[in-house]
Short mmCIF file of C-alpha atoms in Angstrom, two decimals:
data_model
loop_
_atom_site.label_atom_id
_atom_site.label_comp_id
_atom_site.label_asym_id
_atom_site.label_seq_id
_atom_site.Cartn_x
_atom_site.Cartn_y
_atom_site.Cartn_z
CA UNK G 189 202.67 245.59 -64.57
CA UNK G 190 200.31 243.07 -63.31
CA UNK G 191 202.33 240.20 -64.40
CA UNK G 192 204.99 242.10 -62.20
CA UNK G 193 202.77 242.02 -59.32
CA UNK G 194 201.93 238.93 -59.75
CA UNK G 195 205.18 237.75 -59.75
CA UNK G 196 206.69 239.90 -56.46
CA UNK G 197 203.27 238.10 -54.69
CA UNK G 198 205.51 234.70 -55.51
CA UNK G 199 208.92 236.25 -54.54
CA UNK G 200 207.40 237.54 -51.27
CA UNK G 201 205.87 234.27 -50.13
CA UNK G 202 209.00 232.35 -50.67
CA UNK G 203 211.01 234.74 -49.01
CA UNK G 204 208.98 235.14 -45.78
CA UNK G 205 207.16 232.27 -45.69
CA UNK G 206 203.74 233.66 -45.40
CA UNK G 207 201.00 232.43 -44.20
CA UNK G 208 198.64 230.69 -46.75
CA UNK G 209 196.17 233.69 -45.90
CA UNK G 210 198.44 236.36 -46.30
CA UNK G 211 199.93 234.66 -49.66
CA UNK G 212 196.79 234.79 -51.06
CA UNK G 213 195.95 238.52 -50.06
CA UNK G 214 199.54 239.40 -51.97
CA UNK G 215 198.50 237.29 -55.17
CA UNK G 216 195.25 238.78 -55.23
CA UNK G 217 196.53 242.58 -55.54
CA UNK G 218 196.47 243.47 -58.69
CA UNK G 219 197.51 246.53 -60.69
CA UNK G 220 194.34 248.10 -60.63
CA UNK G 221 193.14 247.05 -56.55
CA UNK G 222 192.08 243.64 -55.41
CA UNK G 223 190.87 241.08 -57.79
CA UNK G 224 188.74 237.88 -57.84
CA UNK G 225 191.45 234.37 -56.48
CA UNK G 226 191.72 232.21 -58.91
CA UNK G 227 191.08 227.95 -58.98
CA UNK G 228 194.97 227.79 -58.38
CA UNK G 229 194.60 230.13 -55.24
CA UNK G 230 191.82 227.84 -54.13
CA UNK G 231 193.64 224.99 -54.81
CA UNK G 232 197.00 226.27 -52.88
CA UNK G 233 195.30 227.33 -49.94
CA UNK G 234 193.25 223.87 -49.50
CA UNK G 235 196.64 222.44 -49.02
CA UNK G 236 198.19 224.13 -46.64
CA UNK G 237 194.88 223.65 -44.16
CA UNK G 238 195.15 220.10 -45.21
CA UNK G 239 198.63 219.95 -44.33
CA UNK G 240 198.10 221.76 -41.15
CA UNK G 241 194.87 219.71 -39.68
CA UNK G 242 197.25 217.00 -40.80
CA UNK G 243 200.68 218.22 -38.13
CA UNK G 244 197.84 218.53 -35.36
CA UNK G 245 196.82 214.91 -36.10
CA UNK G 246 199.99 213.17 -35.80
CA UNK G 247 200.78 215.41 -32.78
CA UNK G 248 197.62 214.36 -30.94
CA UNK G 249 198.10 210.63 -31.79
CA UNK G 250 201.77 210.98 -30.39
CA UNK G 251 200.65 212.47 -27.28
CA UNK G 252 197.73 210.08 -26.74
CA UNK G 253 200.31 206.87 -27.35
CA UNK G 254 202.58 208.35 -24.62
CA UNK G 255 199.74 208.45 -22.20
CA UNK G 256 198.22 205.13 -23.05
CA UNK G 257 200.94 202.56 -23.94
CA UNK G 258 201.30 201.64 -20.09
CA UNK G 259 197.93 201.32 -19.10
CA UNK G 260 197.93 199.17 -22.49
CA UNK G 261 200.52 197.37 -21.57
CA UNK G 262 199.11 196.44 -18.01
CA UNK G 263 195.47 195.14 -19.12
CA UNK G 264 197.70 192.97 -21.13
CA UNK G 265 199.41 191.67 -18.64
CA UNK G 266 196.35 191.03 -16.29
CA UNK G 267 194.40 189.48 -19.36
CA UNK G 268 197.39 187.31 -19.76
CA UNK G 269 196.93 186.17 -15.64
CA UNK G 270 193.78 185.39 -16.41
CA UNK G 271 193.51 183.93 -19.08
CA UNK G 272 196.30 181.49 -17.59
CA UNK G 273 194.18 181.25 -14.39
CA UNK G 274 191.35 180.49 -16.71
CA UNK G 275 193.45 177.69 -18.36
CA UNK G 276 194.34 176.05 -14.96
CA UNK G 277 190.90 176.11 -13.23
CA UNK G 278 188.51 175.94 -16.06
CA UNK G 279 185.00 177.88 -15.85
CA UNK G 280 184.51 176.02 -12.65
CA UNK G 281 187.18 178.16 -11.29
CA UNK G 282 185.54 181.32 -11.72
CA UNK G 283 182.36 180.21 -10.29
CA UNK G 284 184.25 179.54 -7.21
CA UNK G 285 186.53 182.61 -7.05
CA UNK G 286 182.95 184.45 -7.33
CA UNK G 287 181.46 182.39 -4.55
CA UNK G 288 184.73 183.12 -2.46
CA UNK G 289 184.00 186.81 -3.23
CA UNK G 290 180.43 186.56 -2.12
CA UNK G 291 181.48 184.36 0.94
CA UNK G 292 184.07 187.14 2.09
CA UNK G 293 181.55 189.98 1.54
CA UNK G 294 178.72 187.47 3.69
CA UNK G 295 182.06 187.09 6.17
CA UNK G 296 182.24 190.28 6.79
CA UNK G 297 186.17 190.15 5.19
CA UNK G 298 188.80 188.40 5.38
CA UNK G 299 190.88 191.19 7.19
CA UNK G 300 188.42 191.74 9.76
CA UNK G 301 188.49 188.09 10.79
CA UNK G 302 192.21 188.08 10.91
CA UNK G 303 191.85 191.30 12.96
CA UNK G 304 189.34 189.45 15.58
CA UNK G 305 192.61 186.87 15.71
CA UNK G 306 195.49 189.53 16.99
CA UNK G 307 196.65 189.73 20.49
CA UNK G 308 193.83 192.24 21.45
CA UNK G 309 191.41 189.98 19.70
CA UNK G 310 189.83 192.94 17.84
CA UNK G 311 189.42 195.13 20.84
CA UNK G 312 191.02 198.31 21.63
CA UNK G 313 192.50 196.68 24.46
CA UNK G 314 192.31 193.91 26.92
CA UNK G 315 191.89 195.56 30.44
CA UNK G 316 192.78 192.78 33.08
CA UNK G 317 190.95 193.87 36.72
CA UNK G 318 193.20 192.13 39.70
CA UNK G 319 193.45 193.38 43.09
CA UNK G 320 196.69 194.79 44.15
CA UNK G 321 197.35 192.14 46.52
CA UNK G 322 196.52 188.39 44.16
CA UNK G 323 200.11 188.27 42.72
CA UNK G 324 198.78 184.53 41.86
CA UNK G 325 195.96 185.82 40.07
CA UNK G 326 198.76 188.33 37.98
CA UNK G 327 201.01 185.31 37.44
CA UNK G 328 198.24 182.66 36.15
CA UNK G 329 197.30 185.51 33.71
CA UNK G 330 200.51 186.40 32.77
CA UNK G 331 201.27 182.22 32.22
CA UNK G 332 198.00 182.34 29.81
CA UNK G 333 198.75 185.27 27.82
CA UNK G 334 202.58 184.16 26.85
CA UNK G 335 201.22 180.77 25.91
CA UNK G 336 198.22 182.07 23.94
CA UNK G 337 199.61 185.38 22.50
CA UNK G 338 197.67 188.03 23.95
CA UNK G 339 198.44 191.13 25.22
CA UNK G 340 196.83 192.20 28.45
CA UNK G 341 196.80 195.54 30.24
CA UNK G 342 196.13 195.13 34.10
CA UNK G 343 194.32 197.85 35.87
CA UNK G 344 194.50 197.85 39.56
CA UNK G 345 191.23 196.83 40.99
CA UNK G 346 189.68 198.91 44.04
CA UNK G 347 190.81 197.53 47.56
CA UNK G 348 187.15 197.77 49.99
CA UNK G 349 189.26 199.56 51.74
CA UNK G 350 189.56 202.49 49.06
CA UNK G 351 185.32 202.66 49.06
CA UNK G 352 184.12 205.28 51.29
CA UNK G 353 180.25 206.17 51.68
CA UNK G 354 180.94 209.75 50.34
CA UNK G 355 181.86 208.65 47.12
CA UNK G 356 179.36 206.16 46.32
CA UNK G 357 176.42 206.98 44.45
CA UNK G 358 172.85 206.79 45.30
CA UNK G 359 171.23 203.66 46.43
CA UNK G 360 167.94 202.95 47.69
CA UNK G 361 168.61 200.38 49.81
CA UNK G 362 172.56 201.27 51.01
CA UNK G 363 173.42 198.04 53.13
CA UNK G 364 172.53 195.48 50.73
CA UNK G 365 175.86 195.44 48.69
CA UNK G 366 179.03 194.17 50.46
CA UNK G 367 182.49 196.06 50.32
CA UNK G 368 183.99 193.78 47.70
CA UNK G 369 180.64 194.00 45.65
CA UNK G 370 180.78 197.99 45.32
CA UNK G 371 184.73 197.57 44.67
CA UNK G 372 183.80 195.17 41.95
CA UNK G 373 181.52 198.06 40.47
CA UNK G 374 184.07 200.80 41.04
CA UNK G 375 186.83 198.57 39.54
CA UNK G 376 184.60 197.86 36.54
CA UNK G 377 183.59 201.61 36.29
CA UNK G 378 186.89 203.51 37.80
CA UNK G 379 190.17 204.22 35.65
CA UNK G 380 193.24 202.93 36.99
CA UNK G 381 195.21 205.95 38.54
CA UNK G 382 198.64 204.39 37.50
CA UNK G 383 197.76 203.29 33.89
CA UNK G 384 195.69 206.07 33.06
CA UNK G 385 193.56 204.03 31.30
CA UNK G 386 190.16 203.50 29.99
CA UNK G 387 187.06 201.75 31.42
CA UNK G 388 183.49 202.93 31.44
CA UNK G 389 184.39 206.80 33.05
CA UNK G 390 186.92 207.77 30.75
CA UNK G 391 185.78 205.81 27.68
CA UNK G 392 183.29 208.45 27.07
CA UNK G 393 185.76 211.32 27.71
CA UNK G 394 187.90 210.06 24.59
CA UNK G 395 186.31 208.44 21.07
CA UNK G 396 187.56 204.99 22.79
CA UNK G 397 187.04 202.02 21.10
CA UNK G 398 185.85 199.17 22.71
CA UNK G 399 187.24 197.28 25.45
CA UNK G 400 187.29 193.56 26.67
CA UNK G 401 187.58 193.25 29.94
CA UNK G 402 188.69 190.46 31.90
CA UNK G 403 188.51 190.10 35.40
CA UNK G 404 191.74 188.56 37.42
CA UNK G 405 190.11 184.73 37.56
CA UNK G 406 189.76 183.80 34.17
CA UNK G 407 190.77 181.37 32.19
CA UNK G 408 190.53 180.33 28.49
CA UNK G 409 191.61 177.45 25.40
CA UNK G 410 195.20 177.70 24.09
CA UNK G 411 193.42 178.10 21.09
CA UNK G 412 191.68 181.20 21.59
CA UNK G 413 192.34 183.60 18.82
CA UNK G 414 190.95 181.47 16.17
CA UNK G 415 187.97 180.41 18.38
CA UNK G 416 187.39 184.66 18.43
CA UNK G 417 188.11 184.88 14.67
CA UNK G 418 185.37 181.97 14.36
CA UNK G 419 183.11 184.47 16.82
CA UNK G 420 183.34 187.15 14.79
CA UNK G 421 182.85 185.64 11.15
CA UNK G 422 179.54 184.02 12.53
CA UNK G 423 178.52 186.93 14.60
CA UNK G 424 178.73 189.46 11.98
CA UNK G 425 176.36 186.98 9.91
CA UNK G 426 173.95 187.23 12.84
CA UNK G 427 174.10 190.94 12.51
CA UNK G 428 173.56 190.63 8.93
CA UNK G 429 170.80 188.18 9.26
CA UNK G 430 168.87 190.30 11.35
CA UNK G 431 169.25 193.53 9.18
CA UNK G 432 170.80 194.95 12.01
CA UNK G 433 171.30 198.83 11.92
CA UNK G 434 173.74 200.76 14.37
CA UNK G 435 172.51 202.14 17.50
CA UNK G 436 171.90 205.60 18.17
CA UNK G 437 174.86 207.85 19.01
CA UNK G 438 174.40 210.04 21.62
CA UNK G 439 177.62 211.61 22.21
CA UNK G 440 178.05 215.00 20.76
CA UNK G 441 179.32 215.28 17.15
CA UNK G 442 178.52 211.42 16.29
CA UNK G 443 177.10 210.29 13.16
CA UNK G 444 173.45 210.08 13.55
CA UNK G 445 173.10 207.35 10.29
CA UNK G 446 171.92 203.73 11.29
CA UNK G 447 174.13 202.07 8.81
CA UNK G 448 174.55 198.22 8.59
CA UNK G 449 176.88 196.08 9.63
CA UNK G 450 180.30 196.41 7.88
CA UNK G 451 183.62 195.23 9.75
CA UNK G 452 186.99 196.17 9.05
CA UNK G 453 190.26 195.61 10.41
CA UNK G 454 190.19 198.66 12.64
CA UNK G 455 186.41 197.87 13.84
CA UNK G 456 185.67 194.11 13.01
CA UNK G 457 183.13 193.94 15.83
CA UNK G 458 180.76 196.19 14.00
CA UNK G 459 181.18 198.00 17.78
CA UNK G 460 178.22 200.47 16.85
CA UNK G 461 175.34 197.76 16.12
CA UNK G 462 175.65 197.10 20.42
CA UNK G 463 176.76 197.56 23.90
CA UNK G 464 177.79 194.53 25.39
CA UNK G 465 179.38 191.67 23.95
CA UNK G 466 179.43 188.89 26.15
CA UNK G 467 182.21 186.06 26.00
CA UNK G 468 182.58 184.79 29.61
CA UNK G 469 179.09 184.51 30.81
CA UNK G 470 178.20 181.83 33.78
CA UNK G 471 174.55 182.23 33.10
CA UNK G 472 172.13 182.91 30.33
CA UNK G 473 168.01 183.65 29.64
CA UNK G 474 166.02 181.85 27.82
CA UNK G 475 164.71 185.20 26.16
CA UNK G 476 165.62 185.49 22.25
CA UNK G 477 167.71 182.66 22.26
CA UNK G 478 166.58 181.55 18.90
CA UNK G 479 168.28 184.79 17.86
CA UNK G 480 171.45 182.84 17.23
CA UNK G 481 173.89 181.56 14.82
CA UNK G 482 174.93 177.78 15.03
CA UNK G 483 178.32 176.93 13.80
CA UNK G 484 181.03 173.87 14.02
CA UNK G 485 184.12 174.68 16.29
CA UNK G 486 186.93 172.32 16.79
CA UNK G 487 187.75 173.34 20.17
CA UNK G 488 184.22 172.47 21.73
CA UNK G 489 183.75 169.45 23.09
CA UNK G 490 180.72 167.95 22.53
CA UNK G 491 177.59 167.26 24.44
CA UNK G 492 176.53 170.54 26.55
CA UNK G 493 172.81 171.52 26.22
CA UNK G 494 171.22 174.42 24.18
CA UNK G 495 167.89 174.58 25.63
CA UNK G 496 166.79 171.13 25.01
CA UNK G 497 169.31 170.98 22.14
CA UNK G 498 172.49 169.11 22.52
CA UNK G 499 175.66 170.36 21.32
CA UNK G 500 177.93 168.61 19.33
CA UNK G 501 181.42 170.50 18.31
CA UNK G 502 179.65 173.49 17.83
CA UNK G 503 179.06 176.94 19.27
CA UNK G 504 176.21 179.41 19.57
CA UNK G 505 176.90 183.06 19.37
CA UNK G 506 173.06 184.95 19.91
CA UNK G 507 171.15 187.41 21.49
CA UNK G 508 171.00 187.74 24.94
CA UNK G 509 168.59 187.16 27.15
CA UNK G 510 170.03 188.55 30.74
CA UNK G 511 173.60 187.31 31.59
CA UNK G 512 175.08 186.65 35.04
CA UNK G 513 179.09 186.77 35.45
CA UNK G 514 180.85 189.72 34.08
CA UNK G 515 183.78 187.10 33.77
CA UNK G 516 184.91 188.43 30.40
CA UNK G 517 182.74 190.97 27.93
CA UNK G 518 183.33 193.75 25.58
CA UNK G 519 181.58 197.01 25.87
CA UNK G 520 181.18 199.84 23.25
CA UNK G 521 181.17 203.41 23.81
CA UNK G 522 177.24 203.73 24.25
CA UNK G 523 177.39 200.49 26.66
CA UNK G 524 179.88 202.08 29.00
CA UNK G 525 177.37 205.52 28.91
CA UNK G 526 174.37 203.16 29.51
CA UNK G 527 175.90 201.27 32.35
CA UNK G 528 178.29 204.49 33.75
CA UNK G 529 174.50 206.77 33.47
CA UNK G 530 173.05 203.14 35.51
CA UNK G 531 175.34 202.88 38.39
CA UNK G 532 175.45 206.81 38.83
CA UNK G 533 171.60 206.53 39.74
CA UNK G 534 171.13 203.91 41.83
CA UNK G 535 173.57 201.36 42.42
CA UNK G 536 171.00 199.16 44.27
CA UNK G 537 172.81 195.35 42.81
CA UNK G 538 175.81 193.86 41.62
CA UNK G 539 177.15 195.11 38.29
CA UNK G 540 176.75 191.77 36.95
CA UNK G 541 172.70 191.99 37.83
CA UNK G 542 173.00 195.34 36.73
CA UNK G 543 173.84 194.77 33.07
CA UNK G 544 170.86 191.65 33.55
CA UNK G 545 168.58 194.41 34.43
CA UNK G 546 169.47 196.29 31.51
CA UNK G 547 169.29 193.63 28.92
CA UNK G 548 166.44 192.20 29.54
CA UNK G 549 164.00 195.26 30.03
CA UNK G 550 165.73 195.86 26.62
CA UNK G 551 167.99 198.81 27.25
CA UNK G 552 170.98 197.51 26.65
CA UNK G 553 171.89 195.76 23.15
CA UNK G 554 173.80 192.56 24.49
CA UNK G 555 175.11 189.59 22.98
CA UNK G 556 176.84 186.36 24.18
CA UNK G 557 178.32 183.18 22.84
CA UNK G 558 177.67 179.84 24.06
CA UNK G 559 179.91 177.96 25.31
CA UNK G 560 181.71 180.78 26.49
CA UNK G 561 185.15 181.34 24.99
CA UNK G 562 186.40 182.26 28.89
CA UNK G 563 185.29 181.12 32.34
CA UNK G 564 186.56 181.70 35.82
CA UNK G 565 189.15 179.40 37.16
CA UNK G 566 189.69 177.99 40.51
CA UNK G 567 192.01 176.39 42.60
CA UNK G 568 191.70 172.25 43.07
CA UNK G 569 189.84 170.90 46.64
CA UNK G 570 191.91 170.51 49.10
CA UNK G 571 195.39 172.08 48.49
CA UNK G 572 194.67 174.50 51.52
CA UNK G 573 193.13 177.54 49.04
CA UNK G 574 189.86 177.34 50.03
CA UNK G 575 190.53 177.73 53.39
CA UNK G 576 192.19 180.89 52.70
CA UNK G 577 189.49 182.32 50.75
CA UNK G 578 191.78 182.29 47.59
CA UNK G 579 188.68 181.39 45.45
CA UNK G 580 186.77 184.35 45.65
CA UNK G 581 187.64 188.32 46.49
CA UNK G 582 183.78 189.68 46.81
CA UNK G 583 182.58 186.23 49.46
CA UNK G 584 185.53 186.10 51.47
CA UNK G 585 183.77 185.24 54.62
CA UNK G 586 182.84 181.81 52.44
CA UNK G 587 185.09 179.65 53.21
CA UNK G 588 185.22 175.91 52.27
CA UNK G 589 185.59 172.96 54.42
CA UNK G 590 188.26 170.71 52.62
CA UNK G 591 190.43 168.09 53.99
CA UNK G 592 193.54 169.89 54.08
CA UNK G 593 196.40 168.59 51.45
CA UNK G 594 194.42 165.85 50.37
CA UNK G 595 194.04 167.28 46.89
CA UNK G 596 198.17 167.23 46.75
CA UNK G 597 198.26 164.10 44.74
CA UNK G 598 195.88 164.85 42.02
CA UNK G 599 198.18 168.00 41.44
CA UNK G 600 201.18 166.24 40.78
CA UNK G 601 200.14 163.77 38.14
CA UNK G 602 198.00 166.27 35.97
CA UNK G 603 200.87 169.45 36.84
CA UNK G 604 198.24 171.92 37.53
CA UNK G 605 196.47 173.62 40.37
CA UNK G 606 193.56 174.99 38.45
CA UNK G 607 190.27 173.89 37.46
CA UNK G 608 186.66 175.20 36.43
CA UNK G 609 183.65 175.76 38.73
CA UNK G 610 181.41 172.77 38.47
CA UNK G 611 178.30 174.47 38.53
CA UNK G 612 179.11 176.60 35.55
CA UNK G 613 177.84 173.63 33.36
CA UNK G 614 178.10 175.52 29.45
CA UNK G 615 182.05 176.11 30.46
CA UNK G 616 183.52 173.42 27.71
CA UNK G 617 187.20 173.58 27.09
CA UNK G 618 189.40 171.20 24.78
CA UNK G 619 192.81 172.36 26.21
CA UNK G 620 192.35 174.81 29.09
CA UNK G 621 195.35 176.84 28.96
CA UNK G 622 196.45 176.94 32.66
CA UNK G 623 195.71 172.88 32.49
CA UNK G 624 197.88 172.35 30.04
CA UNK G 625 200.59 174.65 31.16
CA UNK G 626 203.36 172.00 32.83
CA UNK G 627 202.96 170.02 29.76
CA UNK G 628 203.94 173.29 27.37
CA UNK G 629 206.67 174.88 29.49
CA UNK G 630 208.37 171.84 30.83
CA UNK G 631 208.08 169.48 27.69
CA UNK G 632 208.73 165.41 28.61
CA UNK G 633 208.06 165.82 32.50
CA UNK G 634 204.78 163.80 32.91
CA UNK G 635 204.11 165.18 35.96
CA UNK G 636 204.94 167.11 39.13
CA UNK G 637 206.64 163.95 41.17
CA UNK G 638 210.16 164.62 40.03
CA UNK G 639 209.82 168.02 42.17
CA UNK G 640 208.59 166.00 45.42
CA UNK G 641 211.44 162.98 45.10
CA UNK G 642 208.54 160.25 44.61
CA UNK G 643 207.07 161.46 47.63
#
């Protein structure tokens, strides 16, 4: 009977192919109840767990081949770059592709240089100020930007004649600014009504980013992009150099942390670390000026003075001590508050003198670059502009005494109209772009004297 029992135990597992631990309960019933397993039992049942932690493995290892094999397959490939890299530049190489690294990182990146380059040169925008009425002014800019590559966005400047009393703010002493002085300020502070857009007022009723603006009489080197990418690499280093952190943020919802200086391509000004960035200055203070950066530029020709140091092809880009000329300068978000919050109070001077006031009592984070990358351009003695008053829209009533159409023959052997103010004495151009303008559009005429018949 128990050899029977035994034996149906067998029959059973083959049939329904049992579990190992029900197999063993069947073999283990004998005639009498439940008895003791045997070694066999043991035996039989070590297998199949053997067998079955055995299936898991495999399927594990399978899955875990499936996942791996192309990440496997790509650190081969890069080890195989390398190595070959390795091969062609020898240790050497690497040292120098890790200096490279640690130059871009000093750099501030390679992108964000590239970025200071584009046809904004970093900025948001370029906002060009003109008056309504100096078509020449629109067509010498427009002459500049299509040989240089920038893109410019003219806002209309305000016309005296748009100023009335009512809508000027406070000032202590009201008769000492001129109409074309407060239009200046208005112009610098309004918002275009046709363009809808921003400077100063409405750069603090939008997260703006900053803005270079230009006023209508400026001029600057063909070459200007990479003179600003050149700006930016070494003025970021200045902002590293003095562990500068950003500047308080009072608009509501801003980031309060005072993080370093770390351009991108959408920000490669580092816009937070300051308010004013300078670029067309026609005067500077002494004050912090060994704040500074030195560096070589190509495009400066050499021989203009640093405070007793002279210049060779090089450029300064520093702290500033108080600025006259609002010829050409970025301002940030908290600049345009600062200055809008300024002007609102008591607009008692210029707006040029007015950002001087600010900078060097210290309220407003401002720096410049020497020579300036733009200057104000005006039209050659005696051609009959000075008389008109074509020089300047804020001192009309200065007018200059000229021999009228003397200057004509100048004109037609160098084919332009244009020059720089000679008492700006930093302005240093290699190829002024408006100079060099005949020469560019109409290539092989050496001058104007084919349009005059000799005459």
């Amino acid at each position: 009977m128990c050899q029977r029992a035994d034996d149906e135990a067998g029959d059973a597992e083959k049939a329904t192919h049992a579990s190992p631990a029900t197999t063993t309960r069947l073999a283990t019933q004998g005639c009498h109840g439940p008895r003791r397993s045997s070694a066999a039992d043991n035996a039989r049942l070590a297998g199949f767990r053997s067998d079955a932690k055995r299936k898991m493995s495999l399927a594990w290892v399978r899955r875990l081949l499936v996942v791996a094999s192309p990440l496997v397959g790509f650190v081969l490939v890069v080890g195989v770059c390398l190595l070959a890299s390795y091969r062609g530049e020898g240790a050497g190489g690497w040292r120098n592709r890790g200096m490279l690294l640690r130059e871009r990182q000093w750099d501030g990146g390679a992108r964000a240089v590239r970025a200071a380059g584009n046809s904004t040169l970093g900025f948001g925008s370029i906002r060009y100020i003109n008056l309504r009425s100096r078509y020449d002014r629109l067509d010498a800019a427009s002459i500049q930007a299509f040989l240089t590559g920038l893109r410019l966005t003219e806002s209309r400047a305000v016309e005296p004649d748009m100023i009335r009393d009512v809508g000027m703010p406070p000032m202590h002493n009201p008769g000492y600014l001129k109409p074309g002085q407060k239009g200046c300020w208005r112009a610098h502070a309004n918002v275009s009504a046709v363009l809808a857009v921003p400077i100063w007022a409405s750069m603090l009723r939008g997260n703006a980013a900053p803005v270079l603006v230009i006023e209508s009489d400026t001029t600057w080197d063909l070459h200007v992009r990479s003179i600003m990418s050149e700006v930016n690499r070494h003025f970021t280093k200045l902002l590293r150099d003095i562990e500068s952190t950003a500047l308080p943020q009072p608009a509501w919802g801003a980031p309060s942390e005072r993080s370093p200086c770390r351009p991108t391509r959408e920000d490669p000004w580092c816009s937070g670390h300051w308010d004013i960035l300078s670029i067309g200055q026609c005067m500077e203070g002494g004050k912090d000026r060994d704040v500074s950066v030195f560096y070589h530029d190509p495009h400066v020709p050499p021989g203009k003075d640093y405070w007793g140091r002279t210049l060779g092809r090089e450029r300064v880009v520093r702290r500033s001590g108080g600025f006259a000329c609002t010829t050409a300068y970025a301002i940030s978000q908290t600049g345009a508050a600062k200055m809008l919050l300024r002007s609102a109070v008591d607009l008692n001077a210029p707006v040029d003198l007015l950002m001087r006031e600010l900078v060097t009592s210290g309220d407003l984070v401002a720096y410049s670059v020497m020579p300036p990358v733009v200057a104000q351009w005006r039209y050659a003695d005696n051609i009959g502009m000075g008389l008109r008053g074509a020089n300047s829209d804020i001192n009309q009533d200065k007018k200059e005494e000229e021999d009228e159409g003397s200057g004509w023959a100048a004109v037609k052997e160098s084919g332009s109209v244009w020059g720089t103010w000679p008492q700006d004495v930093d302005v240093a151009f290699e190829e002024m772009a408006l100079e060099r303008a005949w020469d560019l559009i109409f290539p092989g005429n050496d001058s104007l004297s084919v349009l005059y018949d000799g005459k």
